[in-house]
Coordinates of C-alpha atoms in Angstrom, one line a residue:
X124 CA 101.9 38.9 171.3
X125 CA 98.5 37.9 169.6
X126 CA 96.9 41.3 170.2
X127 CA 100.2 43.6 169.2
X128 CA 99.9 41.8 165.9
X129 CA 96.0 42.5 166.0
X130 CA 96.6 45.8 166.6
X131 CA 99.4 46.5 163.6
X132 CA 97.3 45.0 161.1
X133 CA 94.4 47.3 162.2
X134 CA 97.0 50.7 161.4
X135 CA 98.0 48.8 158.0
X136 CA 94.7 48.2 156.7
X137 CA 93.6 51.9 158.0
X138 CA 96.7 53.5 156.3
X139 CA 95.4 52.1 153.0
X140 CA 92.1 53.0 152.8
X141 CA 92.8 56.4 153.6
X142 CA 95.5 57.1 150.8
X143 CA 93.3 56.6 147.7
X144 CA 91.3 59.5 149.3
X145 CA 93.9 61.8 149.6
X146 CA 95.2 60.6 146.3
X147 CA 92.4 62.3 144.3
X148 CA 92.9 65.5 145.8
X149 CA 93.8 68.1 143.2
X150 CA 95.7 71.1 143.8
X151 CA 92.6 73.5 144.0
X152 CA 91.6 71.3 146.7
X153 CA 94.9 72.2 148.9
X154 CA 94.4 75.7 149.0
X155 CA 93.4 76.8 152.0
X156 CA 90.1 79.2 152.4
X157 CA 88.7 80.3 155.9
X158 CA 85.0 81.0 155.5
X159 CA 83.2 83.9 157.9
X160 CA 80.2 81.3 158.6
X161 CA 81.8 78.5 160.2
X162 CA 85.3 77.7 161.5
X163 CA 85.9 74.7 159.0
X164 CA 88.2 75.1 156.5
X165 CA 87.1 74.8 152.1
X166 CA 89.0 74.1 149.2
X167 CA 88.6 75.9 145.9
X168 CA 89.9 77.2 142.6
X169 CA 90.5 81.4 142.8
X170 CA 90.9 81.7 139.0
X171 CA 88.3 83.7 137.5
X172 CA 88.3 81.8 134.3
X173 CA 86.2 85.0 132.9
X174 CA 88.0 87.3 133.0
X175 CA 91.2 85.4 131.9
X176 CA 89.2 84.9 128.6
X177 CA 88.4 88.3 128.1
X178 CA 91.9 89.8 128.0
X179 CA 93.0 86.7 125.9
X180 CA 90.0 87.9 123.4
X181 CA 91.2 91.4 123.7
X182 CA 95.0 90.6 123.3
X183 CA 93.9 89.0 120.4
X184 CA 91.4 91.5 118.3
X185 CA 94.1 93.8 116.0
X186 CA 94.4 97.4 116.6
X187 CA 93.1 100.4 115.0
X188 CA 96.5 100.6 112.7
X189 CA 96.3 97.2 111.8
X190 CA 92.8 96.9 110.8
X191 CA 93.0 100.2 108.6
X192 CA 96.5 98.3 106.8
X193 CA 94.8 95.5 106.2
X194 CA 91.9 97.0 104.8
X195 CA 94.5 98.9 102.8
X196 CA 96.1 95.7 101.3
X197 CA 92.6 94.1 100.7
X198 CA 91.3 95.6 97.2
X199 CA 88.0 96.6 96.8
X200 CA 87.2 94.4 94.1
X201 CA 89.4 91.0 93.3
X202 CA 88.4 88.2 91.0
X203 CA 89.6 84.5 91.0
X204 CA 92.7 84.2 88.1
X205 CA 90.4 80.5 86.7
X206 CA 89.2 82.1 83.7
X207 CA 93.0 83.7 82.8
X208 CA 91.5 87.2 83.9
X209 CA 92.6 88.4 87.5
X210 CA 90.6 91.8 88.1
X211 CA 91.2 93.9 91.0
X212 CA 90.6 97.9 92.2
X213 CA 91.8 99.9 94.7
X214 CA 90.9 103.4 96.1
X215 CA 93.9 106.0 98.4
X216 CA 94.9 109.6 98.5
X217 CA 98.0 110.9 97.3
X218 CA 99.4 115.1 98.3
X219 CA 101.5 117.0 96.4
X220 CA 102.4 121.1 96.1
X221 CA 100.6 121.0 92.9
X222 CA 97.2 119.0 93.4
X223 CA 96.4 119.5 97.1
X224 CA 95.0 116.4 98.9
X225 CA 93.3 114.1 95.8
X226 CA 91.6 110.8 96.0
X227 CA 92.7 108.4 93.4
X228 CA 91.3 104.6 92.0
X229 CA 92.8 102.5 90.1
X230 CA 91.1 99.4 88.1
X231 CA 93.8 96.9 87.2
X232 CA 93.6 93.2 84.5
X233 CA 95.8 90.7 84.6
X234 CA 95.3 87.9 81.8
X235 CA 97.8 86.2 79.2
X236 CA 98.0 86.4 75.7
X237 CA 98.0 82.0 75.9
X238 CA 95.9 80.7 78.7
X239 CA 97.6 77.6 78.5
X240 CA 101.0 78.9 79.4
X241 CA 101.3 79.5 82.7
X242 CA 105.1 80.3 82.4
X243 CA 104.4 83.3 80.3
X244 CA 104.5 86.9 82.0
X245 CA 101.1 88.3 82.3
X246 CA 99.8 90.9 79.6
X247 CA 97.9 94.2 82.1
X248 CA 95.5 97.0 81.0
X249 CA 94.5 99.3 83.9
X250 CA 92.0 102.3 83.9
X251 CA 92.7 104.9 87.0
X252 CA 91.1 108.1 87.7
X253 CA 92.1 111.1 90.3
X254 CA 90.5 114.5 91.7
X255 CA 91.5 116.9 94.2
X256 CA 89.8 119.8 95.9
X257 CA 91.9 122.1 94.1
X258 CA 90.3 121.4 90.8
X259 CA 92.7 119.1 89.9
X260 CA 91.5 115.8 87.8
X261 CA 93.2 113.4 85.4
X262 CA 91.8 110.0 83.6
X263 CA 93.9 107.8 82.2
X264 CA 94.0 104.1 80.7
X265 CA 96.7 102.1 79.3
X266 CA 98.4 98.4 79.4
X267 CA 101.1 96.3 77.9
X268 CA 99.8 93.2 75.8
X269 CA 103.1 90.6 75.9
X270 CA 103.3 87.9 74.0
X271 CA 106.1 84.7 72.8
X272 CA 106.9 84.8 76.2
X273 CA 107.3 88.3 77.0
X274 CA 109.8 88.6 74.0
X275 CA 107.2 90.9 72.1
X276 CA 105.7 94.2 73.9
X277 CA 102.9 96.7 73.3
X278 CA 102.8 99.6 75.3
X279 CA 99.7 102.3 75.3
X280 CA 98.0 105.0 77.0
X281 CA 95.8 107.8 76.3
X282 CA 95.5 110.7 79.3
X283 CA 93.1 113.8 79.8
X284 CA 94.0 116.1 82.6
X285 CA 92.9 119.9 84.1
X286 CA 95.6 121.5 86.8
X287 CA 95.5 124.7 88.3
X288 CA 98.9 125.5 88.4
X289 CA 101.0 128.9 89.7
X290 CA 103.0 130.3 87.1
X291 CA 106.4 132.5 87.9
X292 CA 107.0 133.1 84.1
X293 CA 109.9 131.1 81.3
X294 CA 113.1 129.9 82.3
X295 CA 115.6 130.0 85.6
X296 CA 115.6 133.3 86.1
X297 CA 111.9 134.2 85.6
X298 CA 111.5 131.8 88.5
X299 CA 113.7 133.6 90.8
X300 CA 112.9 137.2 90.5
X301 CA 109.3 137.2 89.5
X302 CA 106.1 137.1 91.5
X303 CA 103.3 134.5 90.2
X304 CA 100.3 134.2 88.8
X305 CA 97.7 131.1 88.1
X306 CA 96.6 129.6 85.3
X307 CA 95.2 126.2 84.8
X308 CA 96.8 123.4 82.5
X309 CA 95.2 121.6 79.8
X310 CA 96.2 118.3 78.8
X311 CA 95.5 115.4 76.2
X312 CA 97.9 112.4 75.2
X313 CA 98.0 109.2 73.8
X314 CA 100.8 107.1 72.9
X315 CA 101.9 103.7 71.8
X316 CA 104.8 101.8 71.3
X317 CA 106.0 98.2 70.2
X318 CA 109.4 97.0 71.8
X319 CA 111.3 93.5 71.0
X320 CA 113.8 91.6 73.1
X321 CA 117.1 91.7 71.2
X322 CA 119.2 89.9 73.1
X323 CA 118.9 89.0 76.8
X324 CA 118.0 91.9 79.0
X325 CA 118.2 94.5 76.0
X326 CA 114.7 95.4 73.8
X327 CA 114.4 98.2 71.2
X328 CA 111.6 99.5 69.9
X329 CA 109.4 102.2 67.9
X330 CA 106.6 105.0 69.3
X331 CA 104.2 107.2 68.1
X332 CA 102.6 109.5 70.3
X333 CA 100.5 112.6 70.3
X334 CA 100.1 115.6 72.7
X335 CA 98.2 118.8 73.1
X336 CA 98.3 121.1 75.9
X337 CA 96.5 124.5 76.6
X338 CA 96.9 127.2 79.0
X339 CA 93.7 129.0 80.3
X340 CA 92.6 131.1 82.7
X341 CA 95.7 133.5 82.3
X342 CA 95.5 136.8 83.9
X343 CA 97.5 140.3 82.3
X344 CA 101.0 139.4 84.1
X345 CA 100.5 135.7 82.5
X346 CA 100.2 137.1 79.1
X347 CA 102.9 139.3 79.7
X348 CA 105.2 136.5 80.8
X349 CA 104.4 134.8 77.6
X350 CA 104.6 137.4 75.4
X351 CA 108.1 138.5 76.6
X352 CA 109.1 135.2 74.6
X353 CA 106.5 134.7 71.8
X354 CA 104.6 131.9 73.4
X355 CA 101.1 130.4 72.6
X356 CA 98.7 129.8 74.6
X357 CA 98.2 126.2 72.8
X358 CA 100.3 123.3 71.1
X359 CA 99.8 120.1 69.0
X360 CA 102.7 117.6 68.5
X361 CA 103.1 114.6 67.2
X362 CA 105.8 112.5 67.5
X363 CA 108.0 109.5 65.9
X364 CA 110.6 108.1 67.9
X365 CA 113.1 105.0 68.5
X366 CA 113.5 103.2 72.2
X367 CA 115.9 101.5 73.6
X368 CA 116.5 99.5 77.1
X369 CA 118.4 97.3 79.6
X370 CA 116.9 96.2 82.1
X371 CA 118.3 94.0 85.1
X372 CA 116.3 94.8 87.6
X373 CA 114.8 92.3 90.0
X374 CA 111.2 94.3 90.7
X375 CA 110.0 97.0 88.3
X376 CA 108.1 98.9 91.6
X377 CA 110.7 98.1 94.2
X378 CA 113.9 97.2 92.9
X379 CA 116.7 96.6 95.0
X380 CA 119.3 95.2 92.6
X381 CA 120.2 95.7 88.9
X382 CA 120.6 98.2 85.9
X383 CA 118.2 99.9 84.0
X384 CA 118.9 102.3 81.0
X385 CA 116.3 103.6 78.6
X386 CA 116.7 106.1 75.6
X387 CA 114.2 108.0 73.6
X388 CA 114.9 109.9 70.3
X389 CA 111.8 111.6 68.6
X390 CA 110.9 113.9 65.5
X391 CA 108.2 115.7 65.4
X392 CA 107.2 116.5 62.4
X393 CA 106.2 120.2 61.3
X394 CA 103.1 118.9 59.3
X395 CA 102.2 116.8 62.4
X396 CA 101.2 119.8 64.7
X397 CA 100.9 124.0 65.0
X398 CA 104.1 124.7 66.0
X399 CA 105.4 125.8 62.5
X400 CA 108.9 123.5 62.3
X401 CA 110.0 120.3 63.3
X402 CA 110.5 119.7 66.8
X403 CA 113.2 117.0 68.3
X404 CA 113.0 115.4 71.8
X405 CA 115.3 112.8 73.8
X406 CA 114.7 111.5 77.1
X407 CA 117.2 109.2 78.7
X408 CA 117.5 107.5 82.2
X409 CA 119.9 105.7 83.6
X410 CA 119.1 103.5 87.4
X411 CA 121.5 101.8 89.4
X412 CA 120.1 99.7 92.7
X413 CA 122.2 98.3 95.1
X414 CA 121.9 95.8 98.4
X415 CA 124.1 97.4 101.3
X416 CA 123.5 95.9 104.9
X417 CA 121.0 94.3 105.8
X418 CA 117.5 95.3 104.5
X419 CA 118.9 98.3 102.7
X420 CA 119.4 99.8 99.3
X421 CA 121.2 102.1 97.7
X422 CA 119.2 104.1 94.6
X423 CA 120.5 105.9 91.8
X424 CA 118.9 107.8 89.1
X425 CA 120.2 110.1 86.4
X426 CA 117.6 111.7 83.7
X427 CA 117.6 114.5 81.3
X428 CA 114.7 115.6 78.7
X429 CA 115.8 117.4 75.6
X430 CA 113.9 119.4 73.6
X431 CA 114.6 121.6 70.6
X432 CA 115.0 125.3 70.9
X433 CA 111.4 126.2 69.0
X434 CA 109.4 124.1 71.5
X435 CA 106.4 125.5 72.6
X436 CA 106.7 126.2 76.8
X437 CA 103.5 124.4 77.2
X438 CA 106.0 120.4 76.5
X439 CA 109.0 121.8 78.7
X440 CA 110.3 119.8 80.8
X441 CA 109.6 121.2 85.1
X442 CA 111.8 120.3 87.9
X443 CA 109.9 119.4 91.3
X444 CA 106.1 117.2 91.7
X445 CA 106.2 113.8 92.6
X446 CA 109.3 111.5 91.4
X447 CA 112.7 114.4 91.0
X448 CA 113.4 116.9 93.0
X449 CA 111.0 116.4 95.2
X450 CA 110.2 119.8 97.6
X451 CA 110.1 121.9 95.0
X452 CA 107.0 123.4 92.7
X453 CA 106.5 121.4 89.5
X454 CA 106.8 124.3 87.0
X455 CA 108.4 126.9 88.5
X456 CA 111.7 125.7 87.2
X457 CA 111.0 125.0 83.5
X458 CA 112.9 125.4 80.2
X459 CA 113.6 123.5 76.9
X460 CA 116.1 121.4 78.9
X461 CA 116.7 119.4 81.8
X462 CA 119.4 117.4 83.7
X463 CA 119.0 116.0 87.4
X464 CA 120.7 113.3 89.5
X465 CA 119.2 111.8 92.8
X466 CA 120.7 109.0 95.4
X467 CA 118.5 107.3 98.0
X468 CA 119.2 105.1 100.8
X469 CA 116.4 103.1 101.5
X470 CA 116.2 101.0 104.6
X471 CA 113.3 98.5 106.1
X472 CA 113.0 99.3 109.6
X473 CA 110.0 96.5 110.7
X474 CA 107.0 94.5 109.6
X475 CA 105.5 97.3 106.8
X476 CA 107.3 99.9 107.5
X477 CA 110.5 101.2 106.2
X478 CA 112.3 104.9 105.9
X479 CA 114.4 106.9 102.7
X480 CA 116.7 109.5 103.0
X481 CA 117.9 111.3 99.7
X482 CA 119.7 113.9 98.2
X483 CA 120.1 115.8 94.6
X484 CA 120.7 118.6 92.4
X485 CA 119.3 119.6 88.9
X486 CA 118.9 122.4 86.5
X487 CA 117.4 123.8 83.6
X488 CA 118.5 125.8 80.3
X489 CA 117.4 126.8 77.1
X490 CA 120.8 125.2 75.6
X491 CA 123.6 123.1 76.6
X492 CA 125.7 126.1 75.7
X493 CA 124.1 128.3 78.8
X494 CA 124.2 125.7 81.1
X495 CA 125.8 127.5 84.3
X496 CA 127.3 125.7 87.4
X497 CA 126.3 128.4 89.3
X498 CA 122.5 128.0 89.0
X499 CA 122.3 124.0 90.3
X500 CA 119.5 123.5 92.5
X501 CA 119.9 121.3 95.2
X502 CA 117.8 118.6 96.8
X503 CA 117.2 116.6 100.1
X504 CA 114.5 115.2 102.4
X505 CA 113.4 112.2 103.7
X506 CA 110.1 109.6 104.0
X507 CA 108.4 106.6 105.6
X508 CA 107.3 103.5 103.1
X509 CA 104.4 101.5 104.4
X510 CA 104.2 98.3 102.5
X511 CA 100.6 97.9 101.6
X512 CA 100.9 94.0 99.9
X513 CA 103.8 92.4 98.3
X514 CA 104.5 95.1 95.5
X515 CA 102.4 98.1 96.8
X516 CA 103.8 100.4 99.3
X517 CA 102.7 104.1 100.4
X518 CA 105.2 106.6 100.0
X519 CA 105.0 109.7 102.3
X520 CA 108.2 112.4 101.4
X521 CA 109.4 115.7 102.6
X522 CA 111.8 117.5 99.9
X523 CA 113.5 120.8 100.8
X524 CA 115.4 122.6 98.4
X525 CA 116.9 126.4 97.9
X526 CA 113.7 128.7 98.8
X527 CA 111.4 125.0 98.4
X528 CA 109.9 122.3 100.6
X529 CA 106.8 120.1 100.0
X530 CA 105.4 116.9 101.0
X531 CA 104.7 114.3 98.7
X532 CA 102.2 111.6 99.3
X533 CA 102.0 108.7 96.5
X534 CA 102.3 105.0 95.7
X535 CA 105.9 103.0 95.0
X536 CA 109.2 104.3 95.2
X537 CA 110.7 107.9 93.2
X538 CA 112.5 105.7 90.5

């Protein structure tokens, strides 16, 4: 009896020495590795901790697309707001029929008219520049000072410009039936204008503005096209006019709720200018924006620009370029008058990018009286939106129209 307890006592005390051991075993340790130089088993760890770091450092580093649309939203030059003056530039391309492929920069202030209130919307002056390989250039600067808490406005800007342009002649028909020519388009214009809040979203206002244009370059059919309706080769206007406006909108670049309605009446005065009798011009635009499902708005803009029946060709108003009618050739369809109406579904699709699909119709006349059904030109495409930062996106459109498709490469949405 003595040694059977002897003997259980020696299996207890061997049981529990040997379990710390296997105790600190880890689960490397129980797999199982035959090695080629001896027939006893080793433990160890396959992972190969390397390479598991490498892919998690390439899963990691962006792609091509998204460092090139970060660099994008980065500007190339940003200051700190402290001093109440936030200065930034940028630098893209843009495409159209007219200009070819240009490069464009844009230098942009932000400040307020009283430091101290921070509540106040800020006052801007920008300074932008563009040229294309066709020739093409324009300069232009320009801001709104706002003060008493954005009650009080003061809008200006003052524009040079040069553009080769083709030229099919005056009016609708010219544009169907004749073959063009070039000639390249001279431009210089400042304006200014001083608006008050009147009563909630509605302002009014008065303008003064001054423009001269030239046409060079023209060939004998060009000076035949002109002289078949008395037309110079050069203009100077000046202009007087009253503004009006409601504005609901929620954005000013990318609206996607609200109203907007702007008028502008002008005289131009016959001993303001060379064109040898006083000239009138309206403008007026009316936007409506509207949330529909999820992530998508519905866009609607109606514009016409008026002008007298002596205006010089060189201020009429063109269908086509880069905001209506979009597909066809700014200038081709020109005349004293004109009337269009777009719609545009826009839709966010994921992270920056989103698509628009549109539609339209216009026309142009020398008088309300001629205006002819028959002679509407219609509009449609379609385009991608890449957001580029909060209120900067990259438009790229396609327009077709009767005889007329372009693409159209700019910054912010048509309207």
């Amino acid at each position: 009896m003595r040694t059977a307890i002897l003997w259980a006592a020696t299996i207890v005390l061997a049981a529990a020495v040997k379990a710390p051991a296997q105790e600190n075993r880890t689960v490397a340790d129980t797999l199982y590795r035959p090695t080629a130089v001896t027939s006893r088993s080793i433990y160890g760890d396959p992972t190969n901790y390397a390479a598991v770091r490498a892919q998690l450092d390439k899963a990691s580093r962006p792609t091509f697309g998204q460092r090139v649309t970060e660099r994008l939203r980065r500007p190339l030059i940003a200051s700190s707001p402290a001093d109440n003056l936030d200065i930034s530039a940028t630098a893209g391309i843009g495409y159209t029929q007219e200009t070819g492929l240009a490069v464009a920069a844009v230098a942009t202030g932000l400040f307020r008219t009283d430091p101290h209130d921070t509540l106040a919307p800020q006052s801007d002056i920008r300074l932008a520049a563009s040229v294309s390989v066709t020739g093409f250039y324009r300069m232009d600067t320009g801001g709104n000072l706002l003060w008493r808490r954005g009650r009080h406005r003061l809008t200006w800007n003052v524009d040079i410009g040069l553009l080769p342009v083709r030229f099919w002649g005056l009016g609708y028909e010219a544009a169907d039936v004749n073959p063009y020519t070039r000639y390249t388009h001279k431009s210089q214009n400042a304006s200014v204008e001083y608006s008050a809040r009147i009563a909630g979203p509605f302002s009014a206002g008065v303008s003064l503005d001054l423009r001269h244009a030239a046409a060079t370059g023209l060939d004998d059919t060009g000076q035949r096209y002109l002289a078949a309706q008395s037309q110079p080769r050069n203009a100077i206007t000046t202009g007087i006019g009253i503004t009006a406006r409601f504005d609901t909108r929620d954005d000013r670049t990318s609206a996607t709720r609200g109203v907007y309605l702007a008028l502008l009446t002008e005289m131009r005065p016959r001993a303001l200018g060379n064109c040898g009798t006083t000239l009138w011009h309206i403008t007026a635009t009316a936007d409506w924006y509207h949330p529909l499902w999820r992530d998508a708005v519905v866009a609607l803009d109606l514009y016409a620009d008026l002008w007298s029946s002596a205006t010089p060709w060189l201020f009429w108003p063109s269908l086509g370029g880069a905001s209506r009618l979009r597909g066809y050739y700014a200038g081709r369809y020109t005349d004293r008058k004109m009337v269009t109406a777009q719609v545009e579904l826009r839709q966010h699709i994921y992270g920056p990018i989103g698509v628009c699909l549109w539609g339209g119709a216009a026309n142009v006349c020398s008088s309300h009286k001629l205006f002819d059904w028959s002679e509407i030109l219609p509009n449609g495409g379609l385009g991608v939106r890449l957001a580029l930062g909060q209120k900067t996106a990259l438009r790229i459109d396609y327009g077709f129209g009767r005889r007329s498709n372009g693409l159209v490469i700019n910054v912010n949405e048509a309207f």
